[in-house]
C-alpha positions as a Markdown table, in Angstrom:
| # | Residue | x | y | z |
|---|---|---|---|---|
| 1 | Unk | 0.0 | 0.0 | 0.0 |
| 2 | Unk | 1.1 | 3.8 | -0.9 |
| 3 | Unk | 1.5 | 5.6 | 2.0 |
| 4 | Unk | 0.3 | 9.1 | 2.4 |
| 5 | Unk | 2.1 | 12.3 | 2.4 |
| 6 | Unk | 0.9 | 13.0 | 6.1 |
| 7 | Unk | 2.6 | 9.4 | 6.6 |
| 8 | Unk | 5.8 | 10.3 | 5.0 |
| 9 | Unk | 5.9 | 13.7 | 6.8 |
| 10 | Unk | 5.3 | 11.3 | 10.2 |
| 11 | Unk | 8.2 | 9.1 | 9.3 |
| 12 | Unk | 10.6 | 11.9 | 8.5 |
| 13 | Unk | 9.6 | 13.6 | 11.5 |
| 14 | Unk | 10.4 | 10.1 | 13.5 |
| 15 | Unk | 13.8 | 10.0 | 11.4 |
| 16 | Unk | 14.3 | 13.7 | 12.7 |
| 17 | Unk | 13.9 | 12.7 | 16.2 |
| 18 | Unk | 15.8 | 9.2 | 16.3 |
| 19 | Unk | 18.6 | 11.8 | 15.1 |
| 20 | Unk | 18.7 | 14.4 | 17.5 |
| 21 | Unk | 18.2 | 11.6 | 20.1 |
| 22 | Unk | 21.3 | 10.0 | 18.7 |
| 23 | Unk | 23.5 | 13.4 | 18.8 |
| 24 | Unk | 22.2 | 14.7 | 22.1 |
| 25 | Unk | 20.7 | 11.3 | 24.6 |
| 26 | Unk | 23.8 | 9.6 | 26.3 |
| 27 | Unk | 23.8 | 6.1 | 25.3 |
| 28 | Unk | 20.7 | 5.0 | 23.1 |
| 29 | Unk | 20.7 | 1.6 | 23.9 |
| 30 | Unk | 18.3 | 0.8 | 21.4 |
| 31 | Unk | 17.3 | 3.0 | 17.8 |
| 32 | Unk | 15.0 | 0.9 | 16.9 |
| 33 | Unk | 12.7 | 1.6 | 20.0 |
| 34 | Unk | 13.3 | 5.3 | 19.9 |
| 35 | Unk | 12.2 | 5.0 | 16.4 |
| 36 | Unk | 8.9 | 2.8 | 17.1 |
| 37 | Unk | 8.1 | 4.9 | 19.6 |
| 38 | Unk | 8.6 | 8.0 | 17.8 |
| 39 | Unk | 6.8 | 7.0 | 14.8 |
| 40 | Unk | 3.5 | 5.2 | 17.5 |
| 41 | Unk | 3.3 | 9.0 | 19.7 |
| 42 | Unk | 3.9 | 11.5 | 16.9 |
| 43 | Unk | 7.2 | 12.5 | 18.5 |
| 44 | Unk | 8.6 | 15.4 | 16.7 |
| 45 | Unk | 12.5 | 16.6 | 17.4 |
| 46 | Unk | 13.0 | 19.4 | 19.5 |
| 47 | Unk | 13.6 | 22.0 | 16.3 |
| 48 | Unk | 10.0 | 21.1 | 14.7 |
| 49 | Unk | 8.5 | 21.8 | 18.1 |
| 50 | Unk | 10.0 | 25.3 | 18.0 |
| 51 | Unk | 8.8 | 25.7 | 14.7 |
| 52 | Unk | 5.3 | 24.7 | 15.5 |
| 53 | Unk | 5.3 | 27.0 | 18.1 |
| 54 | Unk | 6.6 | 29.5 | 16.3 |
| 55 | Unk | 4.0 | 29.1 | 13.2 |
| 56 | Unk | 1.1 | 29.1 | 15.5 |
| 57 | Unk | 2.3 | 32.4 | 16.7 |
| 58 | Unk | 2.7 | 33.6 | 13.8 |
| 59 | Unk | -0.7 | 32.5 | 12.1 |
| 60 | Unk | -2.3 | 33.8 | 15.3 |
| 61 | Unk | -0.6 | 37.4 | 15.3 |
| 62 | Unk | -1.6 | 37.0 | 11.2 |
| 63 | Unk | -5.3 | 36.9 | 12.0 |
| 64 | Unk | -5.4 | 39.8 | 14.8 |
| 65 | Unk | -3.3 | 42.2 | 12.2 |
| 66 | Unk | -0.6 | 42.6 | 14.5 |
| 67 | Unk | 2.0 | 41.3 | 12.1 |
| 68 | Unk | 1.9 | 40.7 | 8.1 |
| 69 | Unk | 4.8 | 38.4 | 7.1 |
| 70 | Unk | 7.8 | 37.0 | 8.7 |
| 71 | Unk | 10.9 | 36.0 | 7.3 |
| 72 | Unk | 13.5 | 33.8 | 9.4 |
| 73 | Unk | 13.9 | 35.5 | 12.7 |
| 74 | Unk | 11.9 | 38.9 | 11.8 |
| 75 | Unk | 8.4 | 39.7 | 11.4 |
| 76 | Unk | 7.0 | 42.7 | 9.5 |
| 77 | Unk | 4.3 | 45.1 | 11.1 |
| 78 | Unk | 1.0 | 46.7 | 9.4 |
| 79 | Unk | 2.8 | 49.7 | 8.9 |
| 80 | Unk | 5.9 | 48.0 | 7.4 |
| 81 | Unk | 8.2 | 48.5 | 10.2 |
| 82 | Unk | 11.2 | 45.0 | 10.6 |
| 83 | Unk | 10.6 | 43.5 | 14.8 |
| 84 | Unk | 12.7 | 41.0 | 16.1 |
| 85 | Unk | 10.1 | 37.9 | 15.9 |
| 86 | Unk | 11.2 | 36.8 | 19.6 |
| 87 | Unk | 10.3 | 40.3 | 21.2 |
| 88 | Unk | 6.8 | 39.9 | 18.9 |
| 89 | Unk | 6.5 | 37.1 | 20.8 |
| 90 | Unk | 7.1 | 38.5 | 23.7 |
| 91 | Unk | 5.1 | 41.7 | 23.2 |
| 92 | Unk | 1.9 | 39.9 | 21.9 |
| 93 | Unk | 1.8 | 36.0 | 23.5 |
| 94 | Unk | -0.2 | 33.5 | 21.7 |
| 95 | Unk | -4.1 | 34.0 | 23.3 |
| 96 | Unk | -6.3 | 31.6 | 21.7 |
């Protein structure tokens, strides 16, 4: 059977995390469970959770006007002016 793309993005996502658990864990005893285990709970590495924070902000701030576009670590205002995206973040937290 084909798999999906939202399968494919879930098994890149649990190759992501088996990696940075490799690099930064002392002593994986065993890659294949961190990789079953990843792939069963929808683990996602540290980095994609930052970014999924990150793009929530940002969709959120992108429906209230507060912010029009964002480009790697900056976000651009209404009135065109270049903020820091962390002190966005700061200034406005995420209220759903």
């Amino acid at each position: 059977m084909i798999g999906t793309s939202s399968d494919s993005h879930g098994m890149s996502q649990a190759i992501a995390y088996l990696k940075e658990a490799l690099r930064t864990w002392k002593g994986v005893k065993s890659p294949e469970a961190v990789f079953v285990a990843a792939c069963k709970e929808g683990r996602k590495p540290k980095f994609a959770q930052v970014q999924s924070a990150v793009n929530d902000w940002f969709e959120w701030a992108r429906r209230k006007r507060i912010v029009i576009a964002i480009s790697g670590e900056v976000v651009y205002t209404l009135e065109g002016e270049v903020v820091e995206l962390a002190q966005m973040m700061r200034q406005y937290p995420l209220q759903e």
